[in-house]
Amino acid sequence: MSKLVAFAAIQGGYKVVSQVEGELENALESMSADTKVEFPNTGYYLPVIYSLTGMKVETLEDMKAPMAFARKLLPPHIKGKNHLPYLGPLLDAGMASILAYEVKEALRIVREPDFYFPEEDPDLENGKKWVGPADDIILRKRGVEFVDGSAPGFAAMVGAAPNPEIAKMIVEDYQKRNLYIFCAANHNGTSLIDQLLEAGVQIGWNTRIVPFGPDISSAVFALGFANRAAMAFGGVQPGDYKKILMYNKNRIFAFVNALGDIGTEWACAAAGCVNWGFPTLADTDIPEILPTGICTYEHVVANVPHDEMVQRSVEVRGLKVTVSEIDIPCAFGPAYEGERVRGKDLHSQMGGGKTQCTELVKSADMKEIEDGKVTVVGKDIPDLKEGDTLPLGIFVQIAGREFQEDFEPILERQTHHLVNYIQGVMHIGQRDISWVRVSKAAVEKGFTLKDIGVVLHAKLHQDFGKILDKVQVTLYTDKKDVDKLTETARAEYKRRDERVDKMTDDDVETYYSCTLCQSFAPNHVCTVSPERTGLCGAYNWMDCKASFEINPTGPNQPIQKGECLDPVLGQWKGVNDFVYKTSRGAVEKYNLYSMVHDPMTTCGCCECIAATLPGLNGVMTVGRDYTGDTPCGMKFTTLAGVMGGGAVSPGFVGHSKYNITQGKFIKGDGGLLRMVWMPKMLKEEIKERIEARGKAMGVPDLYDKIADETIGTTEEEIRPWLEEKGHPALSMDPLM
């Protein structure tokens, strides 16, 4: 390792730490020492500092401790003679810089609270292009993608490319590989984000191009996101820096692309990222660090041509990425799923209340359909003028020796994200309330409705090839054809819903596991039964059954229930045996129907978390979309930190929204009649199901008896209201 590399990184470390010390001193002189410090709507204080040191920075005064810690990390300056080419001093200098950068960014938020726009999409119309640190709602939502593999990693890109065309080329190549692109810093006053906007590329969390901030210090938000993922999903405790860093090296596949001239401040940031196992690849002639050690392979690689940057980065990080080529004129992949087609970009649309748009998947006899046949009956996109609308019916027929009728709704649900994967096409809703918007850019590239059929045929074969042999797609755009398909589809939807809703846990002898989240929460084992959907809300019993048929060695394995040990709490010997083995002995047993007695383990991906409220003899639940206070005294993010990561936490349990109104929901604790509080947004979302379930339990007005934040957010505030409404929980047997 050259003396020049060590000199640049260590000099950079001293420069950054000294600069931020000065900024902190100025802040303490001009503001109160107890001025509140936080990254908005996060439960992890300053996350890099908190995760690595355990220090809780809540005020300006609290910033002194991590800055003193950073100062102590700085190694001796490089000597003119007898230079020791060791990596350790660089890592320490880099880590000192990262800690200082996080303090610097926190100070910016204190001084300029409106500098960042902390939403999924930046507010470009008002000049707010930088989103800053991800809040906990975004972390939970996007973290799931790192769990299930739809986001295999992220590229932290700093600086700017030589021109917008090269910037777009590199970023779109990462998008095609399903990676996130975290952007920070600028080169000679121009940022990569500026170049992408000039090239007409949509930015924001929804397109996986995240504009963190304009300075190199903003890159700390990417490391904060990675460390929060380790705490939220992996159950790593704050202050356990070895586990945090190893977790990131082994599970968060990230790397840095440095575009432009690298000075000492960039050098120390790059050295800091090596602590996480994240290598740096640059397009300039800088000294390299090629021996392996901390990173999987090389640490710093220089002179990477722009047309090789993506492939070389993936190789150096040791990341395995699958790129699926679909024969359509537009780019295709999960990176485009969150892309918006706004009014000024719109060419034409189908559904969305303006016309009817219906989707139906049905099984067919092998002789009835032709594999790969895609037909458009009626007008297609080339027949439309800008601003036109069309009705649309998407009818997918599937034949296969292993295909079952139960799989139809599972494959039907794929339409939503697969159509969204097409660049320039936006899909909302499902069943008979779908909405498809097509952009001008997609039409200019040659997109037609037939391309939807091409995508569905190719991806259903790729993802579900084990259970199907033929896929035929017909797209109707004449109103009479669409109305006829809609009538057929609605009858089918009704039949399916009745069949699923009538299934009970007693009807089957086999449950299914889901261990997708073990990549983040190693001890977590989710048991999915007909009356207990997966915690994340994405998997029900039929989904898992189909998944096992497709991939017998995958995360959804059959569990033979075996002897029933407790029918009220929901405990079976076969489930316990499976959980003990699959959690590697960490969890001996749990109950499916209780949150008080040995509840199921919980991971960070759960849609909701329920908690007991002993003072009200009831329970509450909160969804991850709600950011306010709750009667248990903890917000969703705090709850997830307390009992996530695969732990059994009596008094708390993670669950899906749908599970709230299933028959066995906390049956062992009294069921849904115990529910005394939930956020208004969640309550309204499942109103019809609460009303139906309440009626079945003999309390037809249960919906009206459940409090929400408009009534209060403490037990003391909502008790009088519950008493006035005569909530059943108040008169039930003691909960604890």
Short mmCIF file of N, CA and C in Angstrom, two decimals, residues 339-438:
data_model
loop_
_atom_site.label_atom_id
_atom_site.label_comp_id
_atom_site.label_asym_id
_atom_site.label_seq_id
_atom_site.Cartn_x
_atom_site.Cartn_y
_atom_site.Cartn_z
N GLU A 339 -41.53 4.06 -10.48
CA GLU A 339 -41.52 5.20 -11.40
C GLU A 339 -42.94 5.76 -11.56
N ARG A 340 -43.05 7.07 -11.59
CA ARG A 340 -44.34 7.73 -11.75
C ARG A 340 -44.50 8.25 -13.18
N VAL A 341 -45.70 8.15 -13.72
CA VAL A 341 -46.02 8.78 -15.01
C VAL A 341 -46.97 9.92 -14.69
N ARG A 342 -46.41 11.12 -14.59
CA ARG A 342 -47.20 12.29 -14.20
C ARG A 342 -47.85 12.94 -15.42
N GLY A 343 -48.73 13.90 -15.14
CA GLY A 343 -49.53 14.49 -16.21
C GLY A 343 -48.75 14.98 -17.40
N LYS A 344 -47.67 15.70 -17.15
CA LYS A 344 -46.89 16.26 -18.26
C LYS A 344 -46.16 15.20 -19.07
N ASP A 345 -46.00 14.01 -18.46
CA ASP A 345 -45.30 12.92 -19.15
C ASP A 345 -46.26 11.93 -19.80
N LEU A 346 -47.56 12.09 -19.56
CA LEU A 346 -48.54 11.07 -19.93
C LEU A 346 -48.87 11.10 -21.42
N HIS A 347 -48.89 9.90 -22.02
CA HIS A 347 -49.37 9.77 -23.39
C HIS A 347 -50.80 9.25 -23.42
N SER A 348 -51.06 8.16 -22.72
CA SER A 348 -52.40 7.56 -22.70
C SER A 348 -52.55 6.72 -21.45
N GLN A 349 -53.81 6.36 -21.14
CA GLN A 349 -54.06 5.60 -19.93
C GLN A 349 -55.29 4.73 -20.07
N MET A 350 -55.33 3.71 -19.20
CA MET A 350 -56.43 2.76 -19.16
C MET A 350 -56.84 2.55 -17.71
N GLY A 351 -58.14 2.61 -17.43
CA GLY A 351 -58.63 2.39 -16.07
C GLY A 351 -58.53 3.63 -15.23
N GLY A 352 -58.35 3.43 -13.92
CA GLY A 352 -58.22 4.55 -13.00
C GLY A 352 -59.49 5.36 -12.85
N GLY A 353 -60.66 4.75 -13.09
CA GLY A 353 -61.93 5.45 -12.96
C GLY A 353 -62.35 6.14 -14.24
N LYS A 354 -61.44 6.27 -15.19
CA LYS A 354 -61.76 6.92 -16.46
C LYS A 354 -62.33 5.92 -17.45
N THR A 355 -61.81 4.70 -17.41
CA THR A 355 -62.35 3.58 -18.18
C THR A 355 -62.24 2.35 -17.29
N GLN A 356 -62.78 1.24 -17.76
CA GLN A 356 -62.67 -0.01 -17.01
C GLN A 356 -61.35 -0.70 -17.33
N CYS A 357 -60.69 -1.21 -16.29
CA CYS A 357 -59.45 -1.97 -16.49
C CYS A 357 -59.50 -3.19 -15.59
N THR A 358 -59.48 -4.37 -16.17
CA THR A 358 -59.68 -5.62 -15.43
C THR A 358 -58.58 -6.62 -15.76
N GLU A 359 -58.19 -7.39 -14.74
CA GLU A 359 -57.17 -8.43 -14.92
C GLU A 359 -57.69 -9.76 -14.40
N LEU A 360 -57.45 -10.80 -15.15
CA LEU A 360 -57.90 -12.14 -14.74
C LEU A 360 -56.91 -13.19 -15.21
N VAL A 361 -56.54 -14.09 -14.30
CA VAL A 361 -55.73 -15.26 -14.64
C VAL A 361 -56.58 -16.49 -14.43
N LYS A 362 -56.65 -17.34 -15.44
CA LYS A 362 -57.43 -18.58 -15.35
C LYS A 362 -56.63 -19.74 -15.91
N SER A 363 -56.84 -20.90 -15.31
CA SER A 363 -56.21 -22.12 -15.83
C SER A 363 -56.93 -22.57 -17.09
N ALA A 364 -56.21 -23.28 -17.94
CA ALA A 364 -56.77 -23.75 -19.22
C ALA A 364 -56.25 -25.14 -19.51
N ASP A 365 -56.94 -25.82 -20.38
CA ASP A 365 -56.48 -27.12 -20.84
C ASP A 365 -55.28 -26.92 -21.76
N MET A 366 -54.37 -27.87 -21.72
CA MET A 366 -53.14 -27.76 -22.51
C MET A 366 -53.44 -27.57 -24.00
N LYS A 367 -54.54 -28.17 -24.48
CA LYS A 367 -54.85 -28.12 -25.91
C LYS A 367 -55.56 -26.83 -26.30
N GLU A 368 -56.02 -26.09 -25.30
CA GLU A 368 -56.83 -24.89 -25.57
C GLU A 368 -55.99 -23.67 -25.93
N ILE A 369 -54.76 -23.62 -25.46
CA ILE A 369 -53.97 -22.39 -25.63
C ILE A 369 -52.63 -22.68 -26.29
N GLU A 370 -52.03 -21.61 -26.81
CA GLU A 370 -50.74 -21.68 -27.48
C GLU A 370 -49.72 -20.89 -26.67
N ASP A 371 -48.66 -21.52 -26.25
CA ASP A 371 -47.66 -20.84 -25.43
C ASP A 371 -47.02 -19.69 -26.19
N GLY A 372 -46.96 -18.54 -25.51
CA GLY A 372 -46.31 -17.37 -26.11
C GLY A 372 -47.20 -16.56 -27.02
N LYS A 373 -48.42 -16.98 -27.23
CA LYS A 373 -49.33 -16.23 -28.09
C LYS A 373 -49.84 -15.00 -27.34
N VAL A 374 -49.61 -13.84 -27.91
CA VAL A 374 -50.06 -12.58 -27.32
C VAL A 374 -50.90 -11.86 -28.37
N THR A 375 -52.15 -11.55 -28.03
CA THR A 375 -53.07 -10.94 -28.98
C THR A 375 -53.68 -9.68 -28.39
N VAL A 376 -53.72 -8.63 -29.18
CA VAL A 376 -54.44 -7.41 -28.81
C VAL A 376 -55.71 -7.33 -29.66
N VAL A 377 -56.86 -7.39 -28.99
CA VAL A 377 -58.15 -7.32 -29.68
C VAL A 377 -58.71 -5.91 -29.52
N GLY A 378 -58.63 -5.12 -30.58
CA GLY A 378 -59.06 -3.73 -30.51
C GLY A 378 -57.89 -2.79 -30.76
N LYS A 379 -58.06 -1.54 -30.40
CA LYS A 379 -57.03 -0.54 -30.62
C LYS A 379 -55.79 -0.81 -29.77
N ASP A 380 -54.64 -0.34 -30.26
CA ASP A 380 -53.40 -0.42 -29.50
C ASP A 380 -52.81 0.99 -29.39
N ILE A 381 -51.73 1.12 -28.69
CA ILE A 381 -51.13 2.43 -28.42
C ILE A 381 -50.87 3.24 -29.70
N PRO A 382 -50.35 2.64 -30.77
CA PRO A 382 -50.10 3.43 -31.98
C PRO A 382 -51.37 4.04 -32.58
N ASP A 383 -52.54 3.51 -32.20
CA ASP A 383 -53.80 4.04 -32.72
C ASP A 383 -54.31 5.24 -31.94
N LEU A 384 -53.61 5.60 -30.85
CA LEU A 384 -54.09 6.64 -29.96
C LEU A 384 -53.35 7.95 -30.16
N LYS A 385 -54.06 9.04 -29.86
CA LYS A 385 -53.43 10.36 -29.81
C LYS A 385 -53.05 10.65 -28.36
N GLU A 386 -52.16 11.60 -28.18
CA GLU A 386 -51.75 11.97 -26.83
C GLU A 386 -52.97 12.43 -26.02
N GLY A 387 -53.12 11.86 -24.83
CA GLY A 387 -54.24 12.20 -23.96
C GLY A 387 -55.42 11.27 -24.06
N ASP A 388 -55.39 10.31 -25.01
CA ASP A 388 -56.51 9.37 -25.17
C ASP A 388 -56.58 8.37 -24.03
N THR A 389 -57.77 7.78 -23.87
CA THR A 389 -57.97 6.70 -22.90
C THR A 389 -58.55 5.49 -23.61
N LEU A 390 -58.36 4.34 -22.98
CA LEU A 390 -58.89 3.08 -23.51
C LEU A 390 -59.38 2.22 -22.35
N PRO A 391 -60.43 1.43 -22.54
CA PRO A 391 -60.68 0.35 -21.59
C PRO A 391 -59.66 -0.75 -21.83
N LEU A 392 -59.42 -1.57 -20.83
CA LEU A 392 -58.43 -2.63 -21.00
C LEU A 392 -58.80 -3.86 -20.19
N GLY A 393 -58.75 -4.99 -20.82
CA GLY A 393 -58.91 -6.27 -20.14
C GLY A 393 -57.71 -7.14 -20.40
N ILE A 394 -57.02 -7.56 -19.33
CA ILE A 394 -55.83 -8.41 -19.46
C ILE A 394 -56.23 -9.82 -19.03
N PHE A 395 -56.30 -10.73 -19.98
CA PHE A 395 -56.75 -12.09 -19.72
C PHE A 395 -55.58 -13.04 -19.96
N VAL A 396 -55.11 -13.66 -18.88
CA VAL A 396 -53.97 -14.57 -18.95
C VAL A 396 -54.46 -16.00 -18.72
N GLN A 397 -54.21 -16.85 -19.68
CA GLN A 397 -54.59 -18.27 -19.56
C GLN A 397 -53.32 -19.09 -19.35
N ILE A 398 -53.39 -19.99 -18.39
CA ILE A 398 -52.21 -20.78 -18.01
C ILE A 398 -52.55 -22.25 -18.01
N ALA A 399 -51.67 -23.04 -18.59
CA ALA A 399 -51.82 -24.49 -18.58
C ALA A 399 -50.54 -25.12 -18.05
N GLY A 400 -50.71 -26.16 -17.29
CA GLY A 400 -49.54 -26.86 -16.75
C GLY A 400 -49.94 -28.12 -16.03
N ARG A 401 -49.14 -29.13 -16.16
CA ARG A 401 -49.47 -30.40 -15.50
C ARG A 401 -49.46 -30.26 -13.98
N GLU A 402 -48.63 -29.33 -13.48
CA GLU A 402 -48.55 -29.11 -12.04
C GLU A 402 -49.36 -27.91 -11.57
N PHE A 403 -50.04 -27.26 -12.51
CA PHE A 403 -50.77 -26.04 -12.14
C PHE A 403 -52.10 -26.37 -11.46
N GLN A 404 -52.39 -25.65 -10.39
CA GLN A 404 -53.63 -25.86 -9.65
C GLN A 404 -54.46 -24.58 -9.66
N GLU A 405 -55.75 -24.76 -9.52
CA GLU A 405 -56.67 -23.62 -9.50
C GLU A 405 -56.32 -22.64 -8.39
N ASP A 406 -55.82 -23.16 -7.27
CA ASP A 406 -55.47 -22.30 -6.14
C ASP A 406 -54.37 -21.31 -6.48
N PHE A 407 -53.59 -21.60 -7.52
CA PHE A 407 -52.48 -20.73 -7.87
C PHE A 407 -52.91 -19.52 -8.70
N GLU A 408 -54.14 -19.53 -9.21
CA GLU A 408 -54.58 -18.45 -10.10
C GLU A 408 -54.44 -17.06 -9.48
N PRO A 409 -54.98 -16.82 -8.28
CA PRO A 409 -54.85 -15.45 -7.72
C PRO A 409 -53.42 -15.06 -7.42
N ILE A 410 -52.56 -16.05 -7.13
CA ILE A 410 -51.16 -15.76 -6.83
C ILE A 410 -50.48 -15.20 -8.07
N LEU A 411 -50.69 -15.87 -9.20
CA LEU A 411 -50.08 -15.40 -10.44
C LEU A 411 -50.75 -14.13 -10.94
N GLU A 412 -52.03 -13.99 -10.66
CA GLU A 412 -52.74 -12.77 -11.07
C GLU A 412 -52.14 -11.54 -10.39
N ARG A 413 -51.73 -11.73 -9.14
CA ARG A 413 -51.15 -10.62 -8.38
C ARG A 413 -49.80 -10.18 -8.96
N GLN A 414 -49.16 -11.04 -9.74
CA GLN A 414 -47.87 -10.68 -10.32
C GLN A 414 -48.00 -9.57 -11.36
N THR A 415 -49.21 -9.42 -11.92
CA THR A 415 -49.41 -8.41 -12.98
C THR A 415 -49.00 -7.03 -12.50
N HIS A 416 -49.32 -6.72 -11.25
CA HIS A 416 -49.05 -5.37 -10.74
C HIS A 416 -47.58 -5.01 -10.84
N HIS A 417 -46.71 -5.82 -10.23
CA HIS A 417 -45.31 -5.41 -10.24
C HIS A 417 -44.62 -5.69 -11.57
N LEU A 418 -45.07 -6.69 -12.32
CA LEU A 418 -44.41 -6.98 -13.60
C LEU A 418 -44.67 -5.88 -14.62
N VAL A 419 -45.88 -5.35 -14.66
CA VAL A 419 -46.16 -4.23 -15.57
C VAL A 419 -45.40 -2.99 -15.10
N ASN A 420 -45.31 -2.82 -13.79
CA ASN A 420 -44.57 -1.68 -13.24
C ASN A 420 -43.09 -1.76 -13.54
N TYR A 421 -42.58 -2.96 -13.78
CA TYR A 421 -41.15 -3.12 -14.09
C TYR A 421 -40.78 -2.54 -15.45
N ILE A 422 -41.78 -2.20 -16.27
CA ILE A 422 -41.50 -1.65 -17.61
C ILE A 422 -41.21 -0.16 -17.46
N GLN A 423 -40.07 0.27 -17.94
CA GLN A 423 -39.71 1.68 -17.83
C GLN A 423 -40.71 2.54 -18.61
N GLY A 424 -41.26 3.53 -17.91
CA GLY A 424 -42.19 4.44 -18.56
C GLY A 424 -43.64 4.01 -18.49
N VAL A 425 -43.92 2.91 -17.79
CA VAL A 425 -45.30 2.43 -17.65
C VAL A 425 -45.61 2.30 -16.16
N MET A 426 -46.76 2.79 -15.77
CA MET A 426 -47.14 2.80 -14.35
C MET A 426 -48.42 1.99 -14.17
N HIS A 427 -48.42 1.11 -13.16
CA HIS A 427 -49.59 0.26 -12.87
C HIS A 427 -50.00 0.46 -11.42
N ILE A 428 -51.29 0.68 -11.21
CA ILE A 428 -51.84 0.84 -9.87
C ILE A 428 -53.04 -0.09 -9.72
N GLY A 429 -53.22 -0.66 -8.53
CA GLY A 429 -54.40 -1.48 -8.25
C GLY A 429 -54.30 -2.90 -8.75
N GLN A 430 -55.39 -3.63 -8.66
CA GLN A 430 -55.43 -5.01 -9.10
C GLN A 430 -56.89 -5.37 -9.39
N ARG A 431 -57.07 -6.61 -9.81
CA ARG A 431 -58.40 -7.13 -10.13
C ARG A 431 -59.13 -6.22 -11.13
N ASP A 432 -60.32 -5.70 -10.74
CA ASP A 432 -61.12 -4.90 -11.68
C ASP A 432 -61.02 -3.40 -11.39
N ILE A 433 -60.02 -3.00 -10.60
CA ILE A 433 -59.81 -1.57 -10.32
C ILE A 433 -58.39 -1.16 -10.68
N SER A 434 -57.87 -1.75 -11.72
CA SER A 434 -56.49 -1.45 -12.13
C SER A 434 -56.43 -0.14 -12.92
N TRP A 435 -55.21 0.35 -13.03
CA TRP A 435 -54.97 1.63 -13.73
C TRP A 435 -53.59 1.55 -14.35
N VAL A 436 -53.53 1.72 -15.67
CA VAL A 436 -52.26 1.68 -16.41
C VAL A 436 -52.06 3.03 -17.09
N ARG A 437 -50.91 3.66 -16.83
CA ARG A 437 -50.54 4.94 -17.45
C ARG A 437 -49.27 4.74 -18.27
N VAL A 438 -49.28 5.19 -19.49
CA VAL A 438 -48.15 5.02 -20.41
C VAL A 438 -47.55 6.38 -20.72
#
